[in-house]
mmCIF file of C-alpha atoms in Angstrom:
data_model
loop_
_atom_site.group_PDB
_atom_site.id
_atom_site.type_symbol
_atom_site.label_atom_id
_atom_site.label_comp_id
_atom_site.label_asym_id
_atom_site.label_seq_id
_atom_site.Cartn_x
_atom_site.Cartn_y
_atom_site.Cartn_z
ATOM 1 C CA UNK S 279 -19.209 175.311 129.200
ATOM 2 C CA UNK S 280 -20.177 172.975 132.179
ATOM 3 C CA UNK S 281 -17.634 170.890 133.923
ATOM 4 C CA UNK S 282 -18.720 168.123 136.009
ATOM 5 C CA UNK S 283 -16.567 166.580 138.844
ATOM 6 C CA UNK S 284 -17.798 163.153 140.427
ATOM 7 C CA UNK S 285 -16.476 161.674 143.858
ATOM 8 C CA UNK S 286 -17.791 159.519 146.536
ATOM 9 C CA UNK S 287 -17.380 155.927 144.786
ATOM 10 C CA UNK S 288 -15.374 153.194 146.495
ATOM 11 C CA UNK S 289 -15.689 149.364 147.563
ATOM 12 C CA UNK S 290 -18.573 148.521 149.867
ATOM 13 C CA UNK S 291 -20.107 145.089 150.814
ATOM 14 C CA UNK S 292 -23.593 144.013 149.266
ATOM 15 C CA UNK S 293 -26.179 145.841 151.894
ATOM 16 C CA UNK S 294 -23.962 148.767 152.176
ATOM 17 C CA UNK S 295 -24.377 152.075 151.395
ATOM 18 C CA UNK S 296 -22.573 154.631 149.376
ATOM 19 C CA UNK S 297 -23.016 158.446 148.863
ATOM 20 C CA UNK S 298 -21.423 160.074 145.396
ATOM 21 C CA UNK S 299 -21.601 163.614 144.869
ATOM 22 C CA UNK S 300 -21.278 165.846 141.206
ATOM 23 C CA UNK S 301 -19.715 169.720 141.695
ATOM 24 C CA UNK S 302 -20.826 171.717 138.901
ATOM 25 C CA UNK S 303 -19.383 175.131 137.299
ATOM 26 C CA UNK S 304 -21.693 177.477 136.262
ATOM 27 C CA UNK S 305 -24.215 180.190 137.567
ATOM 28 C CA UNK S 306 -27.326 178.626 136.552
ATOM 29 C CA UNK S 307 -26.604 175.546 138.337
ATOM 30 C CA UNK S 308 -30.437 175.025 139.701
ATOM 31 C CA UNK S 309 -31.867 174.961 136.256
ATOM 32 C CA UNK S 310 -29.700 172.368 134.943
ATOM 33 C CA UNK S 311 -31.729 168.964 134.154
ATOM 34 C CA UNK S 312 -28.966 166.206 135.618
ATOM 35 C CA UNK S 313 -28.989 162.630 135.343
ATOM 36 C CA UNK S 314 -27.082 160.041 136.828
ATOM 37 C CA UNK S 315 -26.132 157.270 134.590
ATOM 38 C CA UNK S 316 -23.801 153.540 135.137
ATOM 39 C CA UNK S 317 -21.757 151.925 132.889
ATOM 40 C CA UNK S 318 -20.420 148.156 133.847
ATOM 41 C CA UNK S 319 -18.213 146.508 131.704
ATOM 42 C CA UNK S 320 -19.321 145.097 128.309
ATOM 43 C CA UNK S 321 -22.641 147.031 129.074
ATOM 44 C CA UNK S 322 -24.226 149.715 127.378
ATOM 45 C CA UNK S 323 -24.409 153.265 129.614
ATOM 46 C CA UNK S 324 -27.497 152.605 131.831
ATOM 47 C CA UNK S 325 -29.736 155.510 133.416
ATOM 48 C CA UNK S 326 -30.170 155.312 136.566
ATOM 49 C CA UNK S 327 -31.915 158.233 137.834
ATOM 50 C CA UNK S 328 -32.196 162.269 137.127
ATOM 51 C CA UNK S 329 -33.264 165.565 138.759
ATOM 52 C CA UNK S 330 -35.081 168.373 137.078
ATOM 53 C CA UNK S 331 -33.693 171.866 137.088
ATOM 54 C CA UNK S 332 -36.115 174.640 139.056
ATOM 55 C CA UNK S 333 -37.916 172.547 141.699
ATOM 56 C CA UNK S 334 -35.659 169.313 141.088
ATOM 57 C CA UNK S 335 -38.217 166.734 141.223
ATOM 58 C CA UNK S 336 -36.613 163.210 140.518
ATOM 59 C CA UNK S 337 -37.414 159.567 138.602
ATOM 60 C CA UNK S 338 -35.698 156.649 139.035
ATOM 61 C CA UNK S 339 -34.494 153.396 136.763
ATOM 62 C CA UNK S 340 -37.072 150.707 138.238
ATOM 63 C CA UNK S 341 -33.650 148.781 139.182
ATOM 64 C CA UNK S 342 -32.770 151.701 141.616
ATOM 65 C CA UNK S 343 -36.035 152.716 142.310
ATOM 66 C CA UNK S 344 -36.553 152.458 146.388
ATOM 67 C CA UNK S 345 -32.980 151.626 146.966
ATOM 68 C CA UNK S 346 -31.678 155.422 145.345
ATOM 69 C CA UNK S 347 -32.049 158.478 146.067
ATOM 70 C CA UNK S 348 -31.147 161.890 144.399
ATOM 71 C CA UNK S 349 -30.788 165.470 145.846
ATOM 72 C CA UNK S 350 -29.228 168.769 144.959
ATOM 73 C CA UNK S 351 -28.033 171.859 146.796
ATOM 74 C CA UNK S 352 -27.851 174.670 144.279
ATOM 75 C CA UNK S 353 -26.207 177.139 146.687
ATOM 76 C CA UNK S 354 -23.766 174.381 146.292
ATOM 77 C CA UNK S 355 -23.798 173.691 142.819
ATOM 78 C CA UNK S 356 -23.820 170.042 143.607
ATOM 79 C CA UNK S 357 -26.525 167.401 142.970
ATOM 80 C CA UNK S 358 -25.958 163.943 144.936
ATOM 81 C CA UNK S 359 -26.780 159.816 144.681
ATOM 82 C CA UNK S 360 -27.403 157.876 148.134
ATOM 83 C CA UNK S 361 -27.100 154.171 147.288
ATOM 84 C CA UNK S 362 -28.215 152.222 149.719
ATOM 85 C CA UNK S 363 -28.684 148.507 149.834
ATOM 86 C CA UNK S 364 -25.946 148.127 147.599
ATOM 87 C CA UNK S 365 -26.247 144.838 145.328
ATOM 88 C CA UNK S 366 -23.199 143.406 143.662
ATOM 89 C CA UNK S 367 -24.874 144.092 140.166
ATOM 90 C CA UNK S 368 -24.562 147.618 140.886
ATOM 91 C CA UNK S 369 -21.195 147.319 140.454
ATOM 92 C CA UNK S 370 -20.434 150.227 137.400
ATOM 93 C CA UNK S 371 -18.399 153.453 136.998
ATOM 94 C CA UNK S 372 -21.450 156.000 137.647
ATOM 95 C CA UNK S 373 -21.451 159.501 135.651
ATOM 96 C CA UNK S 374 -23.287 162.337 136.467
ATOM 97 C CA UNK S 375 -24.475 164.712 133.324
ATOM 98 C CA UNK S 376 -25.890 167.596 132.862
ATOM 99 C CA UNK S 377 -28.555 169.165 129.749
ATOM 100 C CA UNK S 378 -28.373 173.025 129.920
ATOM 101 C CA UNK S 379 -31.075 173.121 127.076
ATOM 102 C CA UNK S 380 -34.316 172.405 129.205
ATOM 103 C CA UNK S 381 -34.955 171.870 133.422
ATOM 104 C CA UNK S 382 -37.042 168.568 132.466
ATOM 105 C CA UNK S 383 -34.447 165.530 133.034
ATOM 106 C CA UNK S 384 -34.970 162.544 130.557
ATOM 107 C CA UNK S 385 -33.510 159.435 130.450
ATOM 108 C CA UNK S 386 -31.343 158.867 127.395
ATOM 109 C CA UNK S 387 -27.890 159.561 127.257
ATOM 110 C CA UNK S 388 -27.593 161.555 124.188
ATOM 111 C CA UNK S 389 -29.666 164.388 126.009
ATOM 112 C CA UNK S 390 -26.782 165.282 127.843
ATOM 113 C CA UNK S 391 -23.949 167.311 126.751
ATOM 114 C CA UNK S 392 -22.102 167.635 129.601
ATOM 115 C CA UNK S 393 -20.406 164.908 131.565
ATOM 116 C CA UNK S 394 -18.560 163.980 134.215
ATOM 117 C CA UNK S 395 -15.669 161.552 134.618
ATOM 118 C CA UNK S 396 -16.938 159.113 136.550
ATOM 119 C CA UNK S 397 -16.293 157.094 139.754
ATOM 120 C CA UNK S 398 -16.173 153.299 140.403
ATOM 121 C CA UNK S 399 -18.326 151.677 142.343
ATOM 122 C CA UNK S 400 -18.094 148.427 143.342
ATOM 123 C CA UNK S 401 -19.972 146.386 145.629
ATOM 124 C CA UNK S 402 -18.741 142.552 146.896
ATOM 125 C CA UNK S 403 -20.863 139.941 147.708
#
């Protein structure tokens, strides 16, 4: 069993940046696959980026891509979103996730078991 803890989100202007971190349990932390995904309302769950487990190389949504960045620190058990130039329709509660069953991240939602419980994010124009 995983849990998942998400914090950093908040209100920022368009432009802005914002910085959300996931704490994960567990002592295999840096061969967990983790994905970040956004859900706005009315919207279907939307990837937005991931991070494989055991060298933690990252891909991006193209609607992130440039603008996004993911990291982890495994002695920290913690993997981490920088948003910069915020745009309003980034505006979603963003969940980070985690698939203990392989170290390659994918994209879909139903590869992850384990979630977090998400933080707003909300960006004004």
């Amino acid at each position: 069993q995983v849990q998942l803890v998400e914090s950093g989100g908040g209100l920022v202007k368009a432009g802005g940046s914002l910085r959300l971190s996931c704490a994960a349990s567990g002592s295999s932390f840096s061969r967990y696959a983790m994905g970040w995904f956004r859900q706005a309302p009315g919207k279907e769950r939307e990837f937005v980026g991931a991070t494989n487990g055991i060298g933690g190389s990252t891909f991006y949504a193209d609607s992130v891509k440039g603008r996004f960045t993911i990291s982890r620190d495994n002695a920290q058990n913690t993997v981490y979103l920088q948003m910069n130039t915020l745009k309003p329709e980034d505006t979603a509660v963003y969940y980070c996730a985690a698939n203990l069953r392989t170290v390659v991240a994918g994209s879909y939602p139903g590869e992850y078991k384990y979630w977090g419980q998400g933080t707003q994010v909300t960006v004004s124009s």
